[in-house]
Structure formats: structure tokens, C-alpha cells
CSV table of C-alpha atoms in Angstrom, one decimal:
chain,number,residue,atom,x,y,z
A,1017,MET,CA,185.8,-106.4,65.3
A,1018,ALA,CA,187.5,-106.1,61.9
A,1019,PHE,CA,184.4,-107.6,60.3
A,1020,ILE,CA,182.1,-105.1,62.0
A,1021,LEU,CA,184.4,-102.2,61.0
A,1022,SER,CA,184.5,-103.4,57.3
A,1023,PHE,CA,180.7,-103.8,57.4
A,1024,ALA,CA,180.2,-100.3,58.8
A,1025,ALA,CA,182.5,-98.9,56.1
A,1026,LEU,CA,179.9,-99.9,53.5
A,1027,ILE,CA,177.7,-97.2,54.8
A,1028,PRO,CA,179.5,-93.8,54.9
A,1029,LEU,CA,177.8,-92.0,57.8
A,1030,ASP,CA,180.2,-89.0,57.7
A,1031,SER,CA,179.3,-87.9,54.2
A,1032,LEU,CA,176.2,-86.2,52.8
A,1033,GLY,CA,173.1,-88.3,52.5
A,1034,HIS,CA,172.0,-89.6,49.1
A,1035,TYR,CA,168.6,-88.5,47.8
A,1036,ILE,CA,166.2,-89.8,45.0
A,1037,HIS,CA,164.6,-87.0,43.0
A,1038,TRP,CA,161.5,-88.1,41.0
A,1039,GLY,CA,159.4,-85.1,39.8
A,1040,TRP,CA,158.2,-83.4,43.0
A,1041,VAL,CA,159.1,-86.5,45.0
A,1042,GLU,CA,162.3,-86.3,47.0
A,1043,ILE,CA,163.3,-89.0,49.4
A,1044,SER,CA,166.5,-90.2,51.0
A,1045,VAL,CA,167.9,-93.5,49.9
A,1046,ALA,CA,167.8,-94.8,53.5
A,1047,ASN,CA,164.1,-94.0,53.9
A,1048,PHE,CA,163.4,-95.5,50.4
A,1049,ILE,CA,165.2,-98.7,51.4
A,1050,ILE,CA,163.2,-98.9,54.6
A,1051,ILE,CA,159.9,-98.5,52.8
A,1052,VAL,CA,160.8,-101.2,50.2
A,1053,LEU,CA,161.8,-103.5,53.1
A,1054,MET,CA,158.4,-102.9,54.8
A,1055,ILE,CA,156.5,-103.7,51.7
A,1056,ALA,CA,158.6,-106.8,51.1
A,1057,THR,CA,158.0,-107.9,54.8
A,1058,PHE,CA,154.3,-107.3,54.4
A,1059,ILE,CA,154.1,-109.4,51.3
A,1060,ALA,CA,156.2,-112.2,52.9
A,1061,ALA,CA,154.1,-112.1,56.0
A,1062,ILE,CA,151.0,-112.8,53.9
A,1063,ALA,CA,152.6,-115.4,51.6
A,1064,ALA,CA,155.0,-117.3,53.8
A,1065,PRO,CA,153.7,-120.4,55.5
A,1066,PHE,CA,153.4,-120.2,59.3
A,1067,PRO,CA,155.1,-123.0,61.2
A,1068,GLY,CA,152.7,-125.6,62.5
A,1069,ARG,CA,149.7,-124.5,60.4
A,1070,ARG,CA,149.8,-127.6,58.1
A,1071,ARG,CA,150.0,-129.9,61.1
A,1072,ARG,CA,147.0,-128.2,62.7
A,1073,LYS,CA,145.0,-128.5,59.5
A,1074,GLU,CA,145.8,-132.2,59.3
A,1075,ASN,CA,144.6,-132.7,62.9
A,1076,ARG,CA,141.2,-131.2,62.2
B,1058,MET,CA,126.5,-101.9,105.7
B,1059,SER,CA,123.6,-103.5,103.8
B,1060,SER,CA,124.1,-105.6,100.7
B,1061,SER,CA,122.3,-103.1,98.6
B,1062,GLU,CA,124.7,-100.4,99.8
B,1063,ILE,CA,127.6,-102.6,98.9
B,1064,GLU,CA,126.1,-103.2,95.4
B,1065,ARG,CA,125.9,-99.4,94.9
B,1066,GLN,CA,129.6,-98.8,95.6
B,1067,TRP,CA,131.7,-97.8,92.6
B,1068,THR,CA,134.3,-100.5,93.5
B,1069,THR,CA,131.6,-103.2,93.4
B,1070,ARG,CA,130.1,-101.9,90.2
B,1071,LEU,CA,133.5,-101.6,88.5
B,1072,ARG,CA,134.5,-105.1,89.6
B,1073,HIS,CA,131.3,-106.6,88.2
B,1074,ARG,CA,131.8,-104.7,84.9
B,1075,VAL,CA,135.4,-105.9,84.6
B,1076,GLU,CA,134.4,-109.4,85.4
B,1077,GLY,CA,131.7,-109.4,82.8
B,1078,LYS,CA,133.7,-107.8,80.0
B,1079,LEU,CA,137.2,-109.3,80.7
B,1080,PRO,CA,137.1,-112.5,82.6
B,1081,PRO,CA,140.6,-114.0,83.4
B,1082,GLU,CA,140.3,-116.7,80.6
B,1083,LYS,CA,139.8,-113.8,78.1
B,1084,MET,CA,142.6,-111.6,79.5
B,1085,LEU,CA,145.1,-114.5,79.3
B,1086,PRO,CA,143.7,-117.0,76.8
B,1087,ASP,CA,145.1,-120.5,76.4
B,1088,THR,CA,144.3,-120.7,72.6
B,1089,GLN,CA,143.6,-118.4,69.7
B,1090,PRO,CA,141.4,-119.1,66.6
B,1091,ASN,CA,143.1,-121.1,63.8
B,1092,TYR,CA,143.2,-118.1,61.4
B,1093,VAL,CA,145.7,-116.3,63.8
B,1094,SER,CA,148.4,-118.8,62.7
B,1095,SER,CA,149.8,-116.4,60.0
B,1096,TRP,CA,152.9,-114.2,60.1
B,1097,ILE,CA,150.8,-111.1,59.6
B,1098,TYR,CA,149.5,-111.5,63.2
B,1099,VAL,CA,153.1,-111.5,64.6
B,1100,PHE,CA,153.8,-107.8,64.0
B,1101,GLY,CA,151.5,-106.5,66.8
B,1102,VAL,CA,153.5,-108.5,69.4
B,1103,ALA,CA,156.8,-107.5,67.7
B,1104,THR,CA,155.8,-103.9,68.1
B,1105,MET,CA,155.0,-104.4,71.8
B,1106,SER,CA,158.3,-106.3,72.3
B,1107,ALA,CA,160.3,-103.4,70.6
B,1108,LEU,CA,158.4,-100.9,72.9
B,1109,PHE,CA,159.6,-102.9,75.9
B,1110,VAL,CA,163.3,-102.6,74.7
B,1111,VAL,CA,162.8,-98.9,73.9
B,1112,ILE,CA,161.6,-98.2,77.5
B,1113,ALA,CA,164.2,-100.4,79.1
B,1114,THR,CA,167.1,-98.7,77.2
B,1115,GLY,CA,165.5,-95.3,77.7
B,1116,CYS,CA,165.5,-95.9,81.5
B,1117,ILE,CA,169.3,-96.8,81.4
B,1118,LEU,CA,170.0,-93.6,79.3
B,1119,ALA,CA,168.0,-91.5,81.9
B,1120,LEU,CA,170.1,-93.0,84.7
B,1121,ARG,CA,173.5,-92.1,83.2
B,1122,GLY,CA,172.9,-88.9,81.2
B,1123,PRO,CA,174.1,-87.3,77.9
B,1124,GLN,CA,177.9,-87.2,78.7
B,1125,TRP,CA,177.7,-91.0,79.2
B,1126,TRP,CA,175.7,-91.8,76.1
B,1127,HIS,CA,177.9,-89.6,73.9
B,1128,GLY,CA,181.3,-90.2,75.5
B,1129,SER,CA,181.6,-93.9,76.4
B,1130,ALA,CA,181.5,-97.1,74.4
B,1131,TYR,CA,178.9,-98.7,76.6
B,1132,GLY,CA,176.8,-95.5,76.4
B,1133,HIS,CA,177.1,-95.6,72.6
B,1134,PHE,CA,175.9,-99.2,72.7
B,1135,ILE,CA,172.8,-98.5,74.8
B,1136,ASN,CA,172.1,-95.3,72.8
B,1137,SER,CA,172.2,-97.4,69.6
B,1138,LEU,CA,170.0,-100.1,71.1
B,1139,HIS,CA,167.5,-97.3,72.0
B,1140,LEU,CA,167.6,-96.0,68.4
B,1141,TRP,CA,167.4,-99.4,66.7
B,1142,SER,CA,164.6,-100.7,68.9
B,1143,VAL,CA,162.7,-97.5,67.9
B,1144,GLU,CA,163.4,-98.4,64.2
B,1145,ILE,CA,162.0,-101.9,64.8
B,1146,PHE,CA,159.1,-100.5,66.7
B,1147,PHE,CA,158.0,-98.3,63.8
B,1148,PHE,CA,158.8,-100.9,61.2
B,1149,SER,CA,156.6,-103.5,62.9
B,1150,MET,CA,153.9,-101.1,63.7
B,1151,VAL,CA,153.6,-100.0,60.1
B,1152,VAL,CA,153.4,-103.6,58.8
B,1153,HIS,CA,150.8,-104.3,61.6
B,1154,LEU,CA,148.9,-101.2,60.5
B,1155,TRP,CA,148.9,-102.3,56.8
B,1156,GLY,CA,147.8,-105.8,57.8
B,1157,LYS,CA,144.9,-104.6,60.0
B,1158,PHE,CA,143.8,-102.1,57.4
B,1159,ALA,CA,143.7,-104.8,54.7
B,1160,MET,CA,141.6,-107.0,56.9
B,1161,ALA,CA,139.4,-104.0,58.0
B,1162,ALA,CA,140.1,-104.8,61.6
B,1163,TRP,CA,137.5,-102.2,62.8
B,1164,ARG,CA,134.7,-104.7,61.9
B,1165,GLY,CA,132.5,-106.3,64.6
B,1166,GLY,CA,132.4,-103.4,67.0
B,1167,ARG,CA,136.2,-103.0,67.0
B,1168,ALA,CA,136.2,-99.3,66.1
B,1169,LEU,CA,137.6,-98.3,69.5
B,1170,THR,CA,140.5,-100.8,69.1
B,1171,TRP,CA,141.3,-99.3,65.7
B,1172,MET,CA,141.1,-95.8,67.0
B,1173,THR,CA,143.3,-96.4,70.0
B,1174,GLY,CA,145.9,-97.9,67.6
B,1175,VAL,CA,145.7,-94.8,65.4
B,1176,ILE,CA,146.2,-92.5,68.4
B,1177,THR,CA,149.1,-94.6,69.7
B,1178,PHE,CA,150.7,-94.3,66.3
B,1179,LEU,CA,150.4,-90.5,66.4
B,1180,ALA,CA,151.7,-90.4,70.0
B,1181,SER,CA,154.6,-92.6,69.0
B,1182,VAL,CA,155.5,-90.2,66.1
B,1183,ALA,CA,155.5,-87.3,68.6
B,1184,THR,CA,157.6,-89.3,71.1
B,1185,ALA,CA,160.2,-90.2,68.4
B,1186,PHE,CA,160.3,-86.5,67.2
B,1187,THR,CA,161.0,-85.2,70.8
B,1188,GLY,CA,163.6,-87.9,71.1
B,1189,TYR,CA,165.4,-86.7,68.0
B,1190,VAL,CA,165.5,-83.1,69.3
B,1191,SER,CA,166.7,-84.3,72.8
B,1192,GLN,CA,169.9,-86.0,71.6
B,1193,SER,CA,171.9,-83.0,72.7
B,1194,ASN,CA,174.2,-83.0,69.6
B,1195,PHE,CA,174.4,-81.2,66.3
B,1196,ASP,CA,171.8,-83.5,64.7
B,1197,SER,CA,169.2,-82.5,67.4
B,1198,GLN,CA,170.2,-78.8,66.8
B,1199,TRP,CA,169.6,-79.1,63.1
B,1200,ILE,CA,166.3,-81.0,63.5
B,1201,SER,CA,164.9,-78.5,66.0
B,1202,THR,CA,165.9,-75.4,64.1
B,1203,GLN,CA,164.4,-76.9,60.9
B,1204,ALA,CA,161.2,-78.0,62.8
B,1205,LYS,CA,160.6,-74.7,64.6
B,1206,ASP,CA,159.1,-72.9,61.6
B,1207,GLY,CA,156.7,-75.8,60.9
B,1208,ILE,CA,155.6,-75.9,64.5
B,1209,ASN,CA,155.3,-72.1,64.7
B,1210,ALA,CA,153.2,-72.1,61.5
B,1211,THR,CA,150.6,-74.3,63.3
B,1212,GLY,CA,150.4,-71.8,66.2
B,1213,ALA,CA,151.5,-74.4,68.7
B,1214,GLY,CA,155.0,-72.9,69.0
B,1215,ALA,CA,154.0,-70.9,72.1
B,1216,TYR,CA,153.2,-74.1,74.0
B,1217,PHE,CA,155.5,-76.6,72.3
B,1218,ASN,CA,158.9,-74.9,71.7
B,1219,VAL,CA,161.2,-77.3,69.9
B,1220,LEU,CA,164.2,-75.1,70.7
B,1221,ASN,CA,163.6,-75.5,74.5
B,1222,LEU,CA,165.7,-78.6,75.3
B,1223,GLY,CA,164.3,-79.0,78.8
B,1224,GLN,CA,160.7,-78.9,77.6
B,1225,MET,CA,161.3,-81.4,74.8
B,1226,LEU,CA,163.2,-83.8,77.1
B,1227,MET,CA,160.3,-83.7,79.6
B,1228,TRP,CA,157.8,-84.4,76.8
B,1229,HIS,CA,160.1,-87.2,75.6
B,1230,ILE,CA,160.7,-89.0,78.9
B,1231,VAL,CA,157.5,-88.3,80.8
B,1232,LEU,CA,154.4,-87.2,79.0
B,1233,LEU,CA,154.6,-88.9,75.6
B,1234,PRO,CA,155.9,-92.3,76.8
B,1235,LEU,CA,153.2,-92.3,79.5
B,1236,ALA,CA,150.6,-91.6,76.8
B,1237,ALA,CA,152.1,-94.3,74.5
B,1238,VAL,CA,152.2,-97.0,77.2
B,1239,VAL,CA,148.7,-96.2,78.5
B,1240,LEU,CA,147.3,-96.2,75.0
B,1241,THR,CA,149.1,-99.5,74.1
B,1242,ALA,CA,147.7,-101.1,77.3
B,1243,LEU,CA,144.2,-99.9,76.4
B,1244,HIS,CA,144.6,-101.2,72.9
B,1245,ILE,CA,145.7,-104.7,74.1
B,1246,VAL,CA,142.8,-104.8,76.6
B,1247,LEU,CA,140.4,-104.0,73.8
B,1248,VAL,CA,141.9,-106.7,71.6
B,1249,ARG,CA,141.4,-109.1,74.5
B,1250,ILE,CA,137.8,-108.0,75.1
B,1251,LYS,CA,136.7,-108.1,71.4
B,1252,GLY,CA,139.1,-110.9,70.2
B,1253,VAL,CA,141.2,-110.9,67.1
B,1254,VAL,CA,139.2,-109.8,64.0
B,1255,PRO,CA,138.2,-112.9,61.9
B,1256,PRO,CA,139.0,-113.0,58.2
B,1257,PHE,CA,136.4,-111.9,55.5
B,1258,GLU,CA,133.9,-114.6,54.6
B,1259,GLU,CA,134.7,-116.4,51.4
B,1260,ASN,CA,131.1,-116.3,50.2
B,1261,PRO,CA,129.4,-113.4,52.1
B,1262,VAL,CA,125.6,-113.3,52.1
B,1263,VAL,CA,124.5,-110.1,50.4
B,1264,GLU,CA,121.5,-108.6,52.2
B,1265,ASN,CA,118.6,-107.5,50.0
B,1266,ALA,CA,120.1,-109.1,47.0
B,1267,GLU,CA,117.6,-110.0,44.2
B,1268,VAL,CA,117.7,-113.7,43.3
B,1269,THR,CA,116.9,-114.4,39.7
B,1270,GLN,CA,116.1,-118.0,38.6
């Protein structure tokens, strides 16, 4: 429980949100992190080897 | 009843059509093509699994009501599960969308599969929005008052009043989930009928290309 509370304390939900301003672009840090994670997941999904694929190729 | 009359019945014709387009071995296949063994093909199923959790937790929230999901630890937990399964649903759906866009998954007569996916995405965005304005807290009040001007500017405000909690809740728990589930089912059936889109050919044959020697 203490671990969960200390982890939750890393993200202050009671304060104002943080925003990134870049010219006319304005995005919350939370949304920016989600988009970066989606792009990273997309690249990893293409690049990472799929379990069992090598074995299947060898069997062919 | 003669056999010709039986053949003319809509039930008989529909059965023949379903049997032809989607035989049982296509509906529930034993194997998939080798190219499907990539992580990029996992995100469609991940989206569907997240949708299952969204609906299951939504049903529990509907059974117990707002006082419970705002005021008890177990209610908070189910409420959070509902929120986070929605986050995973959209996360997976966007990665699935990017993957399918990159492989031009509308090829080979799969335009309807692509379009049902597009409409499911839009219906899901509307479902999520009505969920945010149905939380019955200060957050939902803030979102609905901010959204009303945008909705009114489109002219839809007379029919879709974001300040009307009862209307938004009905859209969120009846109409839009029904649309999302029916569209998802149709999308999956179309994937089964047409099969998973194959990768691009490594050396495609260019039609009408001039060959110089």
C-alpha cells in the first residue's frame, strides 16, 4: 500500500495540469507522453521479433 | 410446400449466402498466414479485449450507480478499471490504425473492412466523450460546459445537448455502445470473410511498363 501511495505521489493529480507551448501548438504533458508511447509501441511492434517466428521459418 | 418455394424463402437464401461467404472454417480458422506472426497484428485483438473489459466494468457501474462509484473503495476501483480499459482500448486502436494504414489494409476488396473500422473509431470517440460528461462530478461539469459551445456551433445542440445529463447518459450506456459493438462485430466478420491483408509484394509487377533492352 505504501509503495502504491509513494508511486501515486509522483503524479500530483490535485494541482493544475502542465502544458507544452510550441508556437500555435498547445498540448498537455500527459497527452504528449501518451502520443510518444504510442509511436514507440508502433515502432517496437514492427521491429521486435515475434515469438515462434524463427522456429516456423526453420520448419519451412 | 414445394422445394422451389423453400428455395425462394428469405431464410433459405440468407443461409445459402452466409454459408457461401463465411463457412465455419473461415469464421473460426485453425491457422493464419505466416506473415501474421508479427506484433503489429496483435493490436486489433488487444483493442477487442479492452472493449470487453470496458463493457464488463460499465455493466457493474450501471448496476451500482454514481454514489457507489464515487463513494466507495470498490466503486473507485471498478470506475478506474473502466477508465484505464478505455485508455488501453484507444491506445491499441490507434496503433492498430497506424499499422493498417501503413500496410494499406483496404487493398484486395477490403474497403468495407477499412470503413467499418473508421466508423467504429468515430463512434468510440463519441462514446468516450459522453462518458466523460456522464461522470457526475466537477470534471464532467467542466467538460460539458466547455463542449456546449462547440456542439452548438455545429447546429447539433438542439438534438445533442451536452448539458442534459440524462440524455448524455443514455447515449453513453445504450445507443453508442450498441453502435460500437455492432460495428466491431461487423468489422471482425469482414476480416474473417476477406482474410488478413497480405504484405506488399517485394518486387511488384508494374503494368504497362516499358521494357528497354
